[in-house]
Tab-separated table of C-alpha atoms in Angstrom:
chain	number	residue	atom	x	y	z
A	1	MET	CA	67.557	113.021	69.323
A	2	PRO	CA	65.455	115.087	70.770
A	3	HIS	CA	67.217	114.367	74.229
A	4	PRO	CA	70.725	114.996	74.457
A	5	ALA	CA	73.269	112.554	73.983
A	6	THR	CA	74.697	110.198	77.525
A	7	ALA	CA	76.049	107.164	76.430
A	8	PHE	CA	77.511	104.842	73.079
A	9	ALA	CA	77.795	101.713	72.278
A	10	PHE	CA	79.593	101.488	68.267
A	11	ASN	CA	81.089	97.622	67.523
A	12	GLN	CA	83.006	97.578	64.778
A	13	GLU	CA	82.430	94.851	63.413
A	14	THR	CA	78.153	95.354	62.779
A	15	ARG	CA	79.152	98.825	62.690
A	16	LYS	CA	75.956	99.468	64.605
A	17	LEU	CA	75.665	102.348	67.361
A	18	PHE	CA	73.363	102.751	70.409
A	19	VAL	CA	72.948	105.866	72.171
A	20	GLY	CA	71.649	106.450	74.927
A	21	THR	CA	69.611	109.758	75.829
A	22	GLU	CA	68.667	112.437	79.292
A	23	SER	CA	65.362	111.145	79.094
A	24	GLY	CA	66.329	107.093	79.246
A	25	SER	CA	65.601	106.060	75.898
A	26	ILE	CA	67.619	104.383	73.757
A	27	THR	CA	68.097	104.132	69.960
A	28	GLU	CA	70.172	102.301	67.577
A	29	PHE	CA	71.656	103.244	64.157
A	30	VAL	CA	73.798	101.586	61.641
A	31	ILE	CA	76.486	103.904	59.831
A	32	SER	CA	77.368	102.906	56.670
A	33	ASN	CA	80.684	102.148	55.478
A	34	ASP	CA	81.561	105.224	54.237
A	35	SER	CA	80.765	106.886	57.416
A	36	ASN	CA	78.347	109.450	55.412
A	37	ARG	CA	75.087	107.928	56.466
A	38	LEU	CA	73.444	106.635	59.720
A	39	THR	CA	70.536	105.346	59.522
A	40	GLN	CA	67.829	104.323	62.188
A	41	LEU	CA	66.826	100.907	63.207
A	42	LYS	CA	65.335	100.582	66.203
A	43	ASP	CA	64.629	101.960	70.118
A	44	TYR	CA	64.825	100.587	73.235
A	45	SER	CA	61.856	101.871	75.375
A	46	GLY	CA	62.177	100.568	79.592
A	47	HIS	CA	64.506	102.911	81.210
A	48	ASN	CA	62.864	107.018	82.962
A	49	LYS	CA	66.196	108.322	83.206
A	50	ARG	CA	70.111	109.830	81.912
A	51	ILE	CA	71.415	106.221	81.142
A	52	THR	CA	74.735	105.844	82.556
A	53	ALA	CA	76.399	103.367	80.213
A	54	LEU	CA	75.423	100.624	77.054
A	55	HIS	CA	77.305	97.263	76.443
A	56	PHE	CA	76.802	95.963	73.089
A	57	ALA	CA	77.698	92.123	73.121
A	58	LEU	CA	77.624	90.910	69.564
A	59	GLU	CA	78.493	87.055	70.781
A	60	CYS	CA	74.895	86.597	72.363
A	61	GLU	CA	72.716	89.598	70.887
A	62	TRP	CA	72.678	91.527	73.460
A	63	LEU	CA	72.296	94.965	74.410
A	64	LEU	CA	73.243	96.123	78.026
A	65	SER	CA	71.804	99.128	79.842
A	66	CYS	CA	71.886	100.912	82.923
A	67	SER	CA	70.411	104.027	84.285
A	68	ARG	CA	69.930	107.057	86.791
A	69	ASP	CA	66.574	104.948	87.858
A	70	LYS	CA	68.321	102.601	89.450
A	71	THR	CA	67.533	99.849	87.451
A	72	PHE	CA	70.140	97.326	84.643
A	73	ARG	CA	68.525	95.899	81.833
A	74	TRP	CA	69.148	93.678	78.998
A	75	TYR	CA	67.517	93.870	75.642
A	76	CYS	CA	67.575	90.887	72.410
A	77	SER	CA	69.259	93.504	70.137
A	78	GLU	CA	68.021	91.537	67.266
A	79	SER	CA	64.264	91.802	67.592
A	80	GLY	CA	64.557	94.402	70.209
A	81	ARG	CA	62.316	92.565	73.166
A	82	LEU	CA	63.592	93.024	77.483
A	83	LEU	CA	64.935	90.079	78.189
A	84	GLY	CA	65.809	91.538	82.392
A	85	SER	CA	65.549	93.917	84.678
A	86	PHE	CA	67.453	94.746	88.287
A	87	THR	CA	66.516	97.505	90.276
A	88	LEU	CA	69.223	98.479	92.536
A	89	SER	CA	68.975	100.958	95.717
A	90	ALA	CA	70.638	103.236	94.662
A	91	TRP	CA	71.954	105.368	90.701
A	92	ILE	CA	73.809	103.139	88.752
A	93	THR	CA	76.989	103.885	87.191
A	94	ALA	CA	79.117	101.540	85.146
A	95	LEU	CA	78.862	98.457	83.707
A	96	GLN	CA	80.877	95.301	82.561
A	97	PHE	CA	80.134	92.188	80.971
A	98	ASP	CA	82.290	88.735	80.455
A	99	PHE	CA	80.339	86.718	77.657
A	100	PRO	CA	81.462	82.926	78.001
A	101	SER	CA	79.981	83.585	82.084
A	102	LYS	CA	77.154	85.834	80.905
A	103	CYS	CA	78.402	87.620	84.057
A	104	ALA	CA	77.769	91.692	84.443
A	105	PHE	CA	79.746	93.738	86.217
A	106	VAL	CA	76.809	96.324	87.970
A	107	GLY	CA	78.641	99.294	89.588
A	108	ASP	CA	76.585	101.921	91.735
A	109	PHE	CA	76.826	105.505	93.447
A	110	SER	CA	77.090	104.175	96.423
A	111	GLY	CA	80.560	102.061	96.478
A	112	ALA	CA	79.197	98.541	95.358
A	113	ILE	CA	79.652	95.950	91.857
A	114	SER	CA	77.239	93.372	91.787
A	115	VAL	CA	77.899	90.667	89.541
A	116	LEU	CA	75.214	89.410	87.913
A	117	ARG	CA	74.634	85.517	86.429
A	118	LEU	CA	72.244	86.604	83.160
A	119	SER	CA	70.313	84.500	80.610
A	120	GLU	CA	67.473	85.607	78.866
A	121	SER	CA	64.366	84.154	81.292
A	122	GLY	CA	66.074	85.321	84.729
A	123	HIS	CA	69.357	86.638	86.502
A	124	GLN	CA	71.313	85.616	89.287
A	125	LEU	CA	72.503	87.750	91.984
A	126	VAL	CA	76.293	86.097	92.584
A	127	THR	CA	77.835	89.006	94.748
A	128	THR	CA	78.209	92.403	95.495
A	129	ILE	CA	81.507	93.524	96.481
A	130	ARG	CA	82.800	96.222	97.908
A	131	GLY	CA	85.917	98.506	98.021
A	132	HIS	CA	85.486	101.994	97.335
A	133	ALA	CA	84.769	104.623	99.456
A	134	SER	CA	82.446	106.088	97.762
A	135	SER	CA	80.882	105.981	93.715
A	136	ILE	CA	82.130	103.571	91.475
A	137	ARG	CA	82.908	105.630	87.939
A	138	SER	CA	83.784	103.403	85.868
A	139	LEU	CA	84.368	99.638	85.253
A	140	ALA	CA	87.171	97.681	83.364
A	141	TRP	CA	87.738	94.026	82.169
A	142	ASP	CA	90.225	90.920	81.447
A	143	SER	CA	88.948	88.260	80.493
A	144	LYS	CA	92.212	85.898	80.023
A	145	ARG	CA	92.635	86.375	83.738
A	146	GLN	CA	89.378	87.225	85.268
A	147	GLN	CA	89.980	90.036	86.541
A	148	LEU	CA	87.925	92.953	87.249
A	149	PHE	CA	89.147	96.927	87.385
A	150	SER	CA	86.868	99.855	89.018
A	151	GLY	CA	88.177	103.317	89.297
A	152	GLY	CA	86.066	105.604	91.932
A	153	PHE	CA	85.410	108.981	93.236
A	154	ASP	CA	87.760	108.252	95.819
A	155	SER	CA	90.659	108.242	93.862
A	156	THR	CA	91.465	104.830	93.516
A	157	VAL	CA	91.311	101.497	91.416
A	158	VAL	CA	90.639	98.706	92.782
A	159	VAL	CA	91.852	95.723	91.202
A	160	TRP	CA	89.797	92.156	91.787
A	161	ASP	CA	90.414	88.232	91.129
A	162	ILE	CA	87.007	87.844	90.177
A	163	GLY	CA	88.623	84.521	88.448
A	164	GLY	CA	90.755	83.189	92.136
A	165	LYS	CA	87.688	83.013	93.780
A	166	GLU	CA	89.405	84.222	96.804
A	167	GLY	CA	88.415	87.062	97.204
A	168	ILE	CA	91.869	88.914	96.709
A	169	ALA	CA	91.561	93.024	95.892
A	170	TYR	CA	94.938	95.005	95.447
A	171	GLU	CA	94.342	98.274	95.680
A	172	LEU	CA	96.737	101.003	92.778
A	173	GLN	CA	97.070	104.525	94.200
A	174	ALA	CA	98.597	107.370	91.488
A	175	HIS	CA	95.461	109.786	91.143
A	176	THR	CA	94.951	112.541	93.482
A	177	GLY	CA	91.219	113.589	91.938
A	178	LYS	CA	88.319	111.248	90.780
A	179	VAL	CA	88.647	108.341	88.384
A	180	THR	CA	86.580	108.662	85.776
A	181	SER	CA	87.841	106.163	82.608
A	182	LEU	CA	89.598	103.021	83.007
A	183	HIS	CA	90.206	100.409	79.753
A	184	TYR	CA	92.477	97.761	79.796
A	185	ALA	CA	94.219	97.163	76.935
A	186	ALA	CA	94.851	93.064	76.999
A	187	SER	CA	97.792	92.784	73.853
A	188	THR	CA	99.768	94.277	76.303
A	189	GLN	CA	98.568	93.652	79.479
A	190	GLN	CA	98.055	97.472	80.406
A	191	LEU	CA	95.338	99.217	82.391
A	192	PHE	CA	95.009	102.834	81.407
A	193	SER	CA	93.001	104.955	83.477
A	194	ALA	CA	92.634	108.823	83.970
A	195	GLY	CA	91.152	110.670	86.409
A	196	GLU	CA	89.676	114.355	86.928
A	197	ASP	CA	93.460	115.524	88.426
A	198	GLY	CA	94.354	115.479	84.724
A	199	ILE	CA	96.678	112.340	84.623
A	200	VAL	CA	96.422	109.067	83.025
A	201	ALA	CA	98.221	106.274	84.213
A	202	ILE	CA	99.547	103.448	82.791
A	203	TRP	CA	99.656	100.712	84.667
A	204	ASN	CA	101.742	97.318	83.759
A	205	MET	CA	99.111	94.929	84.642
A	206	ASP	CA	101.894	91.712	84.003
A	207	ILE	CA	104.078	91.177	87.683
A	208	LYS	CA	101.785	89.504	90.609
A	209	ARG	CA	100.904	92.819	93.516
A	210	ASN	CA	101.181	92.170	97.162
A	211	GLU	CA	97.530	92.072	98.602
A	212	THR	CA	96.577	95.689	100.300
A	213	PRO	CA	96.649	94.686	104.258
A	214	SER	CA	93.597	95.221	106.347
A	215	TRP	CA	93.570	97.715	108.755
A	216	VAL	CA	93.328	96.839	112.498
A	217	GLU	CA	91.365	98.652	114.376
A	218	SER	CA	92.851	99.672	118.124
A	219	ASP	CA	92.855	101.878	120.531
A	220	ASN	CA	95.296	102.406	121.355
A	221	CYS	CA	98.348	103.068	118.883
A	222	GLN	CA	100.530	99.569	118.245
A	223	GLN	CA	103.759	101.433	118.686
A	224	CYS	CA	103.922	103.690	121.579
A	225	ASN	CA	100.350	102.660	122.766
A	226	LYS	CA	100.086	106.134	123.074
A	227	PRO	CA	95.519	106.078	124.071
A	228	PHE	CA	93.901	107.636	120.669
A	229	PHE	CA	91.660	110.136	121.388
A	230	TRP	CA	88.066	108.018	121.631
A	231	ASN	CA	90.381	106.246	124.298
A	232	PHE	CA	88.589	108.354	127.682
A	233	ARG	CA	89.520	105.629	130.603
A	234	MET	CA	93.525	105.204	129.425
A	235	MET	CA	93.528	108.943	128.902
A	236	PHE	CA	92.378	109.772	132.397
A	237	ASP	CA	94.747	106.966	133.879
A	238	THR	CA	97.758	108.038	132.084
A	239	LYS	CA	96.476	111.891	132.075
A	240	THR	CA	97.397	111.965	128.356
A	241	LEU	CA	96.066	113.672	125.460
A	242	GLY	CA	94.281	111.009	123.179
A	243	GLN	CA	95.631	110.622	119.518
A	244	ARG	CA	94.046	110.702	116.515
A	245	GLN	CA	94.361	107.202	115.032
A	246	HIS	CA	96.139	106.812	111.225
A	247	HIS	CA	97.109	103.931	109.902
A	248	CYS	CA	100.636	101.878	107.810
A	249	ARG	CA	99.313	101.306	104.536
A	250	ASN	CA	102.267	99.005	104.564
A	251	CYS	CA	101.335	96.486	107.352
A	252	GLY	CA	97.873	98.003	108.001
A	253	LYS	CA	99.253	98.312	112.121
A	254	ALA	CA	97.026	101.051	113.839
A	255	VAL	CA	99.529	104.310	114.535
A	256	CYS	CA	99.821	107.312	115.679
A	257	GLU	CA	101.881	110.874	113.631
A	258	ALA	CA	104.640	110.211	115.715
A	259	CYS	CA	105.098	106.813	115.245
A	260	SER	CA	104.475	107.449	111.298
A	261	PRO	CA	105.780	110.760	110.088
A	262	ASN	CA	107.268	109.350	106.694
A	263	ARG	CA	105.945	108.301	103.703
A	264	LEU	CA	107.309	106.335	100.999
A	265	THR	CA	105.985	105.066	97.900
A	266	ILE	CA	105.582	100.802	97.615
A	267	PRO	CA	104.145	99.999	94.067
A	268	LEU	CA	104.046	96.117	94.322
A	269	MET	CA	101.233	97.489	96.644
A	270	GLY	CA	99.736	99.555	93.962
A	271	PHE	CA	100.471	102.659	95.878
A	272	GLU	CA	102.956	104.997	92.807
A	273	THR	CA	102.723	107.841	94.846
A	274	ALA	CA	104.414	108.551	98.694
A	275	VAL	CA	101.319	106.939	101.518
A	276	ARG	CA	102.052	106.782	105.221
A	277	VAL	CA	104.037	104.000	106.744
A	278	CYS	CA	104.393	103.478	110.461
A	279	SER	CA	108.069	103.998	111.649
A	280	ILE	CA	109.456	100.015	111.671
A	281	CYS	CA	108.150	99.709	108.137
A	282	TYR	CA	109.578	103.637	106.483
A	283	ALA	CA	113.315	101.233	108.180
A	284	LEU	CA	112.421	98.056	106.925
A	285	LEU	CA	111.702	99.539	103.530
A	286	LYS	CA	113.123	103.035	102.960
A	287	ASP	CA	117.008	101.274	101.338
A	288	LYS	CA	114.609	98.506	99.542
A	289	ASP	CA	115.207	98.789	95.545
A	290	ARG	CA	111.172	99.735	95.104
A	291	PRO	CA	111.271	100.232	91.229
A	292	SER	CA	107.561	101.989	90.010
A	293	HIS	CA	105.554	99.702	87.728
A	294	ALA	CA	103.022	102.829	86.585
A	295	VAL	CA	103.683	105.972	83.795
A	296	LEU	CA	101.695	108.646	84.516
A	297	ILE	CA	101.407	111.267	81.915
A	298	ASN	CA	99.543	115.213	82.756
A	299	VAL	CA	97.403	115.081	79.325
A	300	LEU	CA	96.358	119.238	80.835
A	301	HIS	CA	92.403	118.888	81.775
A	302	ALA	CA	89.916	117.218	83.648
A	303	VAL	CA	89.296	114.326	82.237
A	304	MET	CA	85.871	113.379	81.692
A	305	SER	CA	85.952	110.533	79.439
A	306	MET	CA	88.960	108.256	77.721
A	307	ASP	CA	88.614	105.739	75.458
A	308	LEU	CA	91.115	103.900	73.324
A	309	ASP	CA	91.918	102.617	70.395
A	310	GLU	CA	94.964	99.479	70.673
A	311	MET	CA	94.974	98.922	67.027
A	312	LYS	CA	96.047	102.481	65.761
A	313	LYS	CA	96.478	103.365	69.747
A	314	ARG	CA	94.984	106.586	69.232
A	315	MET	CA	93.610	107.206	72.948
A	316	VAL	CA	90.729	109.757	73.411
A	317	THR	CA	90.495	111.971	76.243
A	318	VAL	CA	87.456	114.406	76.718
A	319	GLY	CA	88.024	117.263	79.653
A	320	GLN	CA	86.269	119.175	81.816
A	321	ASP	CA	86.829	122.518	79.767
A	322	ARG	CA	85.116	120.827	76.510
A	323	VAL	CA	87.923	119.728	75.399
A	324	VAL	CA	88.841	116.013	72.954
A	325	LYS	CA	92.574	115.417	72.360
A	326	VAL	CA	93.913	112.693	70.659
A	327	TRP	CA	96.481	111.498	71.099
A	328	ASP	CA	99.307	109.032	69.631
A	329	VAL	CA	100.414	106.469	72.487
A	330	ARG	CA	102.482	103.943	70.149
A	331	GLU	CA	105.065	104.581	72.708
A	332	LEU	CA	103.328	104.240	75.664
A	333	PHE	CA	101.496	101.163	74.779
A	334	SER	CA	105.263	99.677	74.321
A	335	LEU	CA	106.163	100.968	77.344
A	336	LYS	CA	107.171	99.006	80.237
A	337	SER	CA	107.969	100.580	83.024
A	338	GLU	CA	111.624	98.036	85.311
A	339	GLN	CA	110.384	95.215	86.720
């Protein structure tokens, strides 16, 4: 190919392979049954910068693409005709599609996810959702329960209950680096997340987790009432130094360092690593049984991309070290943390 490949989509049933490139071009190939021959079928034009994600929807014969040129496009894969496009204000970095509703989920570099309802004649912007402090890197979709999973540069996975239509979202936190890849295994209701920290987390998704509390903003610590450093009037009146504001991950209250010295795991909120909790919540939680609902595996390289074959129970990780590793994950597929 004249330009480096940057994105792929392969359909096993039709053996069609779609390859996006650094220049923005997309080429469709068909792979022979013996995998020894690659035949070029057609090219798709429209983008002018790196293709960041591709998705082929066989049910409606659509090819969906997104690019660093800030555009999302969808094509008829039978004719190669452009059906529509949508422009965002930031690089588009991740893509998922739900065929029954014809909804596309488009993540971008600003941390937003645009939800679009598509048709052959146009689109409707349903909503834009935000839950990450930085860029979206990967998206996964649970079509049965209508849940969207997003992984970001902020080391967090966010679970969005799209089907519930109540705006419920909660976090899954186990990574210490950028979350680069997500894959939802529908057969076992497990979410696989991989990151630059070299960790693959396998999340048990057949349990009900609690929604992450909203953080409360206050001028004073909500436990000891000491002023935070911007509360100049109270600092002057009480002749005390201002405190730095922190937040309890269990209740969301604004607290100072002295009132939140402890750390705990809170698996039912998705916190598999120890996080800050206030003194009151620590006293309530420290003696309670808090079994883990995830398994963390060190794959010994910073993962840039990860994919999963549920039928063969194989996982592939591609690292910053330029090494491709193939993993037998039969045990991980069947492994369930105690609930």
